[in-house]
Amino acid sequence: MPRFKAAMVATPVKARFEAVAKEDFAKVLAILKGLDFDGVEVSVLEPEQLVFSAAMAKEYSLEIPAVGTGLNFLHYGLSLTHPDPGVRGRAQERLKQLIDAAARVGAGGVIIGLIRGRGDEAPSLEAAYELLKGQLAELCAHAERQGVRLFLEPLNRYESRLVNTVADGLRLLDEIGCGALYLLLDTFHMNIEERVVEDSIRQAGTRIGHFHIADSNRLAPGLGHLNFGSILAALADTGYTGYVSAEVIVKPDLETAARLTANVLRVATSGL
Ligand code: LER
Ligand code: MN
């Protein structure tokens, strides 16, 4: 039996983000289904796009393990830590709408990635951190009521100064103390920020709610220099049996990127 479920990040939107499958959504679903994937992670702007994606994914019997929200920052500038309370409020509102939509369509969780902001918009990093804590506490209470999980993703320093490492993420989870808040670990960011990727995965342990896989250069696994045998062995050691979702630059083409992901999951987990 496979150890983890397989997904790939895709979007029905003309996204300003490169590590996502942007081809015709039906084509993406057909390719993933053909390669025996279990789910498709969707990156959206509006809740309606999630509802639409979920209806299509259902036709291919694919689950939606997580909903990416960072496009709302990249396209609309919505940030949970923006100095303007109006912008912060709109970010909060959009996330609540996406949590509600995730509950309706049975998606696994909602991602807090870039929508937290870069950390340099508020008067100080400390002020941004405090804003983030308050916003996440409110969002998590809402998510808990809706039966949806929130996935806080440590991001590398070039994308945000707020929560770069697993240790940062665990600290914030402890400070907030909300049962619906989990970590999303991403091997691309971890390769930049962690001392030993495998040690950090073990440290995160049961608080891992979702997992992004990409090679060192953010291409599909196998096209860079990360050791997915030891990374996925560390993930298995935590008892994690959820989704491993490829968030990769789709090169040389979608079918190859998806096939490489499926292969690495099969090979790296065959002895586990
Ligand atoms: C999103 O999952 C992610 O990893 C970020 O790099 C988005 O900017
Ligand atoms: Mn990611």
mmCIF file of C-alpha atoms and ligand atoms in Angstrom:
data_model
loop_
_atom_site.group_PDB
_atom_site.id
_atom_site.type_symbol
_atom_site.label_atom_id
_atom_site.label_comp_id
_atom_site.label_asym_id
_atom_site.label_seq_id
_atom_site.Cartn_x
_atom_site.Cartn_y
_atom_site.Cartn_z
ATOM 1 C CA MET A 1 0.000 0.000 0.000
ATOM 2 C CA PRO A 2 1.403 3.432 -0.851
ATOM 3 C CA ARG A 3 2.568 5.347 2.187
ATOM 4 C CA PHE A 4 1.408 8.803 1.087
ATOM 5 C CA LYS A 5 -1.307 10.115 -1.176
ATOM 6 C CA ALA A 6 -0.141 11.969 -4.308
ATOM 7 C CA ALA A 7 -1.319 15.362 -5.542
ATOM 8 C CA MET A 8 -0.081 18.191 -7.734
ATOM 9 C CA VAL A 9 -0.732 21.921 -7.442
ATOM 10 C CA ALA A 10 -2.836 23.293 -10.295
ATOM 11 C CA THR A 11 -4.931 26.364 -10.940
ATOM 12 C CA PRO A 12 -7.862 27.321 -13.150
ATOM 13 C CA VAL A 13 -6.629 30.949 -12.948
ATOM 14 C CA LYS A 14 -4.082 32.760 -15.158
ATOM 15 C CA ALA A 15 -1.753 32.756 -12.173
ATOM 16 C CA ARG A 16 1.186 35.077 -11.529
ATOM 17 C CA PHE A 17 3.078 32.207 -9.904
ATOM 18 C CA GLU A 18 5.374 29.802 -11.692
ATOM 19 C CA ALA A 19 5.307 26.635 -9.558
ATOM 20 C CA VAL A 20 1.840 25.512 -10.553
ATOM 21 C CA ALA A 21 0.207 23.625 -13.418
ATOM 22 C CA LYS A 22 -1.629 26.273 -15.453
ATOM 23 C CA GLU A 23 -2.615 24.177 -18.439
ATOM 24 C CA ASP A 24 -6.277 23.632 -19.228
ATOM 25 C CA PHE A 25 -7.702 22.368 -15.927
ATOM 26 C CA ALA A 26 -9.501 19.364 -17.446
ATOM 27 C CA LYS A 27 -6.263 18.324 -19.150
ATOM 28 C CA VAL A 28 -4.386 18.524 -15.825
ATOM 29 C CA LEU A 29 -7.034 16.400 -14.134
ATOM 30 C CA ALA A 30 -6.948 13.800 -16.899
ATOM 31 C CA ILE A 31 -3.151 13.515 -16.715
ATOM 32 C CA LEU A 32 -3.153 13.203 -12.918
ATOM 33 C CA LYS A 33 -5.894 10.608 -12.946
ATOM 34 C CA GLY A 34 -4.071 8.683 -15.682
ATOM 35 C CA LEU A 35 -0.987 8.518 -13.457
ATOM 36 C CA ASP A 36 -3.007 7.300 -10.442
ATOM 37 C CA PHE A 37 -2.799 10.501 -8.421
ATOM 38 C CA ASP A 38 -5.262 10.732 -5.530
ATOM 39 C CA GLY A 39 -5.870 14.467 -5.562
ATOM 40 C CA VAL A 40 -5.312 17.890 -7.060
ATOM 41 C CA GLU A 41 -4.364 20.865 -4.900
ATOM 42 C CA VAL A 42 -5.917 24.043 -6.232
ATOM 43 C CA SER A 43 -4.632 27.571 -6.077
ATOM 44 C CA VAL A 44 -7.413 30.147 -6.402
ATOM 45 C CA LEU A 45 -8.402 33.784 -5.982
ATOM 46 C CA GLU A 46 -12.171 33.611 -5.457
ATOM 47 C CA PRO A 47 -14.242 30.980 -3.619
ATOM 48 C CA GLU A 48 -16.263 30.375 -6.811
ATOM 49 C CA GLN A 49 -13.075 29.117 -8.475
ATOM 50 C CA LEU A 50 -12.701 26.541 -5.706
ATOM 51 C CA VAL A 51 -16.298 25.391 -6.111
ATOM 52 C CA PHE A 52 -15.796 25.100 -9.883
ATOM 53 C CA SER A 53 -12.491 23.206 -9.456
ATOM 54 C CA ALA A 54 -14.022 20.846 -6.910
ATOM 55 C CA ALA A 55 -16.911 19.985 -9.231
ATOM 56 C CA MET A 56 -14.459 19.177 -12.027
ATOM 57 C CA ALA A 57 -12.110 17.224 -9.748
ATOM 58 C CA LYS A 58 -15.078 15.122 -8.618
ATOM 59 C CA GLU A 59 -15.704 14.085 -12.217
ATOM 60 C CA TYR A 60 -12.199 12.576 -12.224
ATOM 61 C CA SER A 61 -12.569 11.133 -8.679
ATOM 62 C CA LEU A 62 -9.749 13.356 -7.429
ATOM 63 C CA GLU A 63 -9.783 14.844 -3.924
ATOM 64 C CA ILE A 64 -8.738 18.412 -3.062
ATOM 65 C CA PRO A 65 -6.263 18.036 -0.187
ATOM 66 C CA ALA A 66 -5.517 21.754 0.147
ATOM 67 C CA VAL A 67 -6.447 25.171 -1.213
ATOM 68 C CA GLY A 68 -3.689 27.652 -2.053
ATOM 69 C CA THR A 69 -4.482 31.307 -1.303
ATOM 70 C CA GLY A 70 -1.243 33.157 -2.125
ATOM 71 C CA LEU A 71 -2.583 34.402 -5.475
ATOM 72 C CA ASN A 72 -4.692 36.846 -3.457
ATOM 73 C CA PHE A 73 -1.441 38.461 -2.334
ATOM 74 C CA LEU A 74 0.283 38.268 -5.713
ATOM 75 C CA HIS A 75 -2.687 39.533 -7.777
ATOM 76 C CA TYR A 76 -4.593 41.772 -5.326
ATOM 77 C CA GLY A 77 -2.017 42.655 -2.652
ATOM 78 C CA LEU A 78 -4.183 41.152 0.104
ATOM 79 C CA SER A 79 -2.043 40.593 3.198
ATOM 80 C CA LEU A 80 -2.918 39.615 6.771
ATOM 81 C CA THR A 81 -0.198 41.956 8.055
ATOM 82 C CA HIS A 82 -0.732 44.995 5.838
ATOM 83 C CA PRO A 83 -0.443 48.332 7.719
ATOM 84 C CA ASP A 84 -3.822 49.413 6.272
ATOM 85 C CA PRO A 85 -6.577 47.805 8.403
ATOM 86 C CA GLY A 86 -8.852 47.798 5.351
ATOM 87 C CA VAL A 87 -6.439 45.594 3.391
ATOM 88 C CA ARG A 88 -5.897 43.329 6.400
ATOM 89 C CA GLY A 89 -9.651 43.029 6.808
ATOM 90 C CA ARG A 90 -10.124 42.091 3.153
ATOM 91 C CA ALA A 91 -7.425 39.415 3.454
ATOM 92 C CA GLN A 92 -9.157 38.025 6.537
ATOM 93 C CA GLU A 93 -12.556 38.135 4.796
ATOM 94 C CA ARG A 94 -11.241 36.390 1.676
ATOM 95 C CA LEU A 95 -9.707 33.635 3.789
ATOM 96 C CA LYS A 96 -12.970 33.139 5.683
ATOM 97 C CA GLN A 97 -14.826 32.844 2.364
ATOM 98 C CA LEU A 98 -12.279 30.274 1.176
ATOM 99 C CA ILE A 99 -12.553 28.341 4.467
ATOM 100 C CA ASP A 100 -16.349 28.276 4.061
ATOM 101 C CA ALA A 101 -16.025 27.109 0.459
ATOM 102 C CA ALA A 102 -13.455 24.467 1.504
ATOM 103 C CA ALA A 103 -15.944 23.168 4.065
ATOM 104 C CA ARG A 104 -18.697 23.029 1.412
ATOM 105 C CA VAL A 105 -16.638 21.072 -1.114
ATOM 106 C CA GLY A 106 -14.832 18.856 1.425
ATOM 107 C CA ALA A 107 -11.316 20.176 0.735
ATOM 108 C CA GLY A 108 -8.653 19.085 3.237
ATOM 109 C CA GLY A 109 -7.475 22.498 4.355
ATOM 110 C CA VAL A 110 -6.663 26.099 3.501
ATOM 111 C CA ILE A 111 -3.065 27.273 3.120
ATOM 112 C CA ILE A 112 -1.626 30.340 4.827
ATOM 113 C CA GLY A 113 1.398 31.062 2.651
ATOM 114 C CA LEU A 114 2.140 34.390 0.995
ATOM 115 C CA ILE A 115 -1.184 35.884 2.098
ATOM 116 C CA ARG A 116 0.466 36.551 5.472
ATOM 117 C CA GLY A 117 2.509 39.269 3.721
ATOM 118 C CA ARG A 118 6.227 39.735 3.331
ATOM 119 C CA GLY A 119 6.749 41.107 6.830
ATOM 120 C CA ASP A 120 8.173 44.431 5.684
ATOM 121 C CA GLU A 121 4.901 46.308 5.109
ATOM 122 C CA ALA A 122 4.056 46.868 8.808
ATOM 123 C CA PRO A 123 6.133 49.438 10.800
ATOM 124 C CA SER A 124 8.376 46.646 12.131
ATOM 125 C CA LEU A 125 8.783 42.909 11.803
ATOM 126 C CA GLU A 126 7.658 42.534 15.420
ATOM 127 C CA ALA A 127 4.491 44.511 14.695
ATOM 128 C CA ALA A 128 3.813 42.345 11.631
ATOM 129 C CA TYR A 129 4.307 39.206 13.722
ATOM 130 C CA GLU A 130 1.803 40.381 16.328
ATOM 131 C CA LEU A 131 -0.709 41.216 13.612
ATOM 132 C CA LEU A 132 -0.234 37.776 12.101
ATOM 133 C CA LYS A 133 -0.769 36.082 15.453
ATOM 134 C CA GLY A 134 -4.075 37.899 16.042
ATOM 135 C CA GLN A 135 -5.309 37.301 12.508
ATOM 136 C CA LEU A 136 -4.437 33.598 12.594
ATOM 137 C CA ALA A 137 -6.106 33.092 15.969
ATOM 138 C CA GLU A 138 -9.352 34.544 14.581
ATOM 139 C CA LEU A 139 -9.110 32.586 11.331
ATOM 140 C CA CYS A 140 -8.322 29.355 13.129
ATOM 141 C CA ALA A 141 -11.351 29.727 15.410
ATOM 142 C CA HIS A 142 -13.465 30.204 12.255
ATOM 143 C CA ALA A 143 -11.835 27.197 10.556
ATOM 144 C CA GLU A 144 -12.385 25.044 13.626
ATOM 145 C CA ARG A 145 -16.088 25.901 13.628
ATOM 146 C CA GLN A 146 -16.263 24.927 9.947
ATOM 147 C CA GLY A 147 -14.318 21.685 10.452
ATOM 148 C CA VAL A 148 -11.524 22.845 8.120
ATOM 149 C CA ARG A 149 -7.790 22.782 8.857
ATOM 150 C CA LEU A 150 -5.402 25.670 8.283
ATOM 151 C CA PHE A 151 -1.936 24.929 6.949
ATOM 152 C CA LEU A 152 0.715 27.491 7.935
ATOM 153 C CA GLU A 153 3.627 27.235 5.515
ATOM 154 C CA PRO A 154 7.148 28.374 6.469
ATOM 155 C CA LEU A 155 8.444 30.278 3.404
ATOM 156 C CA ASN A 156 12.007 31.071 2.445
ATOM 157 C CA ARG A 157 13.426 34.497 3.348
ATOM 158 C CA TYR A 158 13.228 35.825 -0.218
ATOM 159 C CA GLU A 159 9.424 35.525 -0.190
ATOM 160 C CA SER A 160 8.607 36.586 3.381
ATOM 161 C CA ARG A 161 10.371 37.513 6.589
ATOM 162 C CA LEU A 162 7.532 36.064 8.675
ATOM 163 C CA VAL A 163 7.921 32.394 9.638
ATOM 164 C CA ASN A 164 10.844 31.041 7.608
ATOM 165 C CA THR A 165 11.685 27.838 9.436
ATOM 166 C CA VAL A 166 9.954 24.875 11.001
ATOM 167 C CA ALA A 167 11.060 26.187 14.410
ATOM 168 C CA ASP A 168 9.394 29.554 13.635
ATOM 169 C CA GLY A 169 6.237 27.740 12.588
ATOM 170 C CA LEU A 170 6.114 25.546 15.690
ATOM 171 C CA ARG A 171 6.601 28.602 17.891
ATOM 172 C CA LEU A 172 3.657 30.379 16.276
ATOM 173 C CA LEU A 173 1.478 27.267 16.523
ATOM 174 C CA ASP A 174 2.289 27.049 20.243
ATOM 175 C CA GLU A 175 1.589 30.743 20.782
ATOM 176 C CA ILE A 176 -1.802 30.490 19.072
ATOM 177 C CA GLY A 177 -2.775 27.123 20.557
ATOM 178 C CA CYS A 178 -5.602 26.357 18.120
ATOM 179 C CA GLY A 179 -6.295 22.714 17.276
ATOM 180 C CA ALA A 180 -7.104 23.341 13.598
ATOM 181 C CA LEU A 181 -3.719 24.943 12.829
ATOM 182 C CA TYR A 182 -1.045 22.685 11.296
ATOM 183 C CA LEU A 183 2.221 23.175 9.440
ATOM 184 C CA LEU A 184 2.667 22.783 5.714
ATOM 185 C CA LEU A 185 6.262 21.843 4.980
ATOM 186 C CA ASP A 186 7.687 22.509 1.509
ATOM 187 C CA THR A 187 10.985 20.909 0.515
ATOM 188 C CA PHE A 188 11.872 23.885 -1.715
ATOM 189 C CA HIS A 189 11.714 26.338 1.196
ATOM 190 C CA MET A 190 13.246 23.861 3.645
ATOM 191 C CA ASN A 191 16.257 23.342 1.379
ATOM 192 C CA ILE A 192 16.981 27.085 1.736
ATOM 193 C CA GLU A 193 16.146 27.604 5.407
ATOM 194 C CA GLU A 194 16.692 24.411 7.419
ATOM 195 C CA ARG A 195 20.042 23.086 8.648
ATOM 196 C CA VAL A 196 19.066 19.443 8.076
ATOM 197 C CA VAL A 197 15.761 19.003 6.255
ATOM 198 C CA GLU A 198 15.155 15.514 7.665
ATOM 199 C CA ASP A 199 15.750 16.646 11.286
ATOM 200 C CA SER A 200 13.268 19.505 10.888
ATOM 201 C CA ILE A 201 10.632 17.164 9.459
ATOM 202 C CA ARG A 202 11.031 14.895 12.486
ATOM 203 C CA GLN A 203 10.859 17.918 14.775
ATOM 204 C CA ALA A 204 7.560 19.022 13.204
ATOM 205 C CA GLY A 205 6.249 15.476 13.770
ATOM 206 C CA THR A 206 2.514 15.161 14.210
ATOM 207 C CA ARG A 207 1.969 18.836 13.538
ATOM 208 C CA ILE A 208 2.527 18.353 9.816
ATOM 209 C CA GLY A 209 -0.846 18.757 8.112
ATOM 210 C CA HIS A 210 0.249 18.935 4.494
ATOM 211 C CA PHE A 211 3.472 18.510 2.500
ATOM 212 C CA HIS A 212 4.795 20.192 -0.668
ATOM 213 C CA ILE A 213 7.445 18.447 -2.692
ATOM 214 C CA ALA A 214 9.775 20.102 -5.196
ATOM 215 C CA ASP A 215 13.429 19.604 -5.944
ATOM 216 C CA SER A 216 16.202 22.047 -4.935
ATOM 217 C CA ASN A 217 15.554 24.203 -8.031
ATOM 218 C CA ARG A 218 11.766 23.893 -7.713
ATOM 219 C CA LEU A 219 11.607 21.569 -10.687
ATOM 220 C CA ALA A 220 9.901 18.181 -10.369
ATOM 221 C CA PRO A 221 11.485 15.751 -7.892
ATOM 222 C CA GLY A 222 14.471 14.060 -9.537
ATOM 223 C CA LEU A 223 15.514 17.124 -11.565
ATOM 224 C CA GLY A 224 17.579 18.687 -8.765
ATOM 225 C CA HIS A 225 19.791 17.463 -5.958
ATOM 226 C CA LEU A 226 17.503 16.732 -3.016
ATOM 227 C CA ASN A 227 17.515 13.215 -1.580
ATOM 228 C CA PHE A 228 13.850 12.236 -1.538
ATOM 229 C CA GLY A 229 14.652 8.771 -0.167
ATOM 230 C CA SER A 230 15.785 10.202 3.163
ATOM 231 C CA ILE A 231 13.300 13.121 3.134
ATOM 232 C CA LEU A 232 10.282 10.862 2.665
ATOM 233 C CA ALA A 233 11.691 8.336 5.158
ATOM 234 C CA ALA A 234 11.805 11.165 7.723
ATOM 235 C CA LEU A 235 8.230 12.107 6.840
ATOM 236 C CA ALA A 236 7.125 8.487 7.281
ATOM 237 C CA ASP A 237 8.892 8.403 10.675
ATOM 238 C CA THR A 238 6.511 11.107 11.912
ATOM 239 C CA GLY A 239 3.555 8.801 11.228
ATOM 240 C CA TYR A 240 2.300 11.118 8.444
ATOM 241 C CA THR A 241 0.078 9.333 5.928
ATOM 242 C CA GLY A 242 -1.474 12.373 4.247
ATOM 243 C CA TYR A 243 -0.834 14.072 0.937
ATOM 244 C CA VAL A 244 2.479 14.827 -0.721
ATOM 245 C CA SER A 245 1.684 17.492 -3.273
ATOM 246 C CA ALA A 246 4.058 18.500 -6.079
ATOM 247 C CA GLU A 247 4.350 22.279 -6.243
ATOM 248 C CA VAL A 248 6.763 22.509 -9.123
ATOM 249 C CA ILE A 249 7.755 24.546 -12.133
ATOM 250 C CA VAL A 250 6.133 22.546 -14.884
ATOM 251 C CA LYS A 251 9.128 21.710 -17.100
ATOM 252 C CA PRO A 252 9.835 20.188 -19.525
ATOM 253 C CA ASP A 253 6.072 19.488 -19.625
ATOM 254 C CA LEU A 254 3.188 18.583 -17.350
ATOM 255 C CA GLU A 255 3.145 14.881 -18.112
ATOM 256 C CA THR A 256 6.875 14.522 -17.376
ATOM 257 C CA ALA A 257 6.664 16.563 -14.153
ATOM 258 C CA ALA A 258 3.710 14.513 -12.929
ATOM 259 C CA ARG A 259 5.343 11.228 -13.924
ATOM 260 C CA LEU A 260 8.582 12.149 -12.103
ATOM 261 C CA THR A 261 6.554 12.981 -8.987
ATOM 262 C CA ALA A 262 4.692 9.669 -9.118
ATOM 263 C CA ASN A 263 7.979 7.789 -9.649
ATOM 264 C CA VAL A 264 9.779 9.440 -6.763
ATOM 265 C CA LEU A 265 6.863 8.729 -4.434
ATOM 266 C CA ARG A 266 6.756 5.102 -5.531
ATOM 267 C CA VAL A 267 10.511 4.475 -5.429
ATOM 268 C CA ALA A 268 11.281 6.460 -2.270
ATOM 269 C CA THR A 269 8.483 4.862 -0.303
ATOM 270 C CA SER A 270 8.698 1.287 -1.631
ATOM 271 C CA GLY A 271 10.924 0.158 1.230
ATOM 272 C CA LEU A 272 9.159 2.093 3.992
HETATM 273 C C1 LER B 1 3.156 28.247 -1.763
HETATM 274 O O1 LER B 1 2.841 26.969 -1.344
HETATM 275 C C2 LER B 1 4.606 28.470 -1.712
HETATM 276 O O2 LER B 1 5.365 27.571 -1.488
HETATM 277 C C3 LER B 1 5.126 29.808 -1.921
HETATM 278 O O3 LER B 1 6.385 29.760 -2.504
HETATM 279 C C4 LER B 1 4.230 30.753 -2.617
HETATM 280 O O4 LER B 1 4.930 31.878 -2.909
HETATM 281 MN MN MN B 2 4.664 25.557 -1.049
#
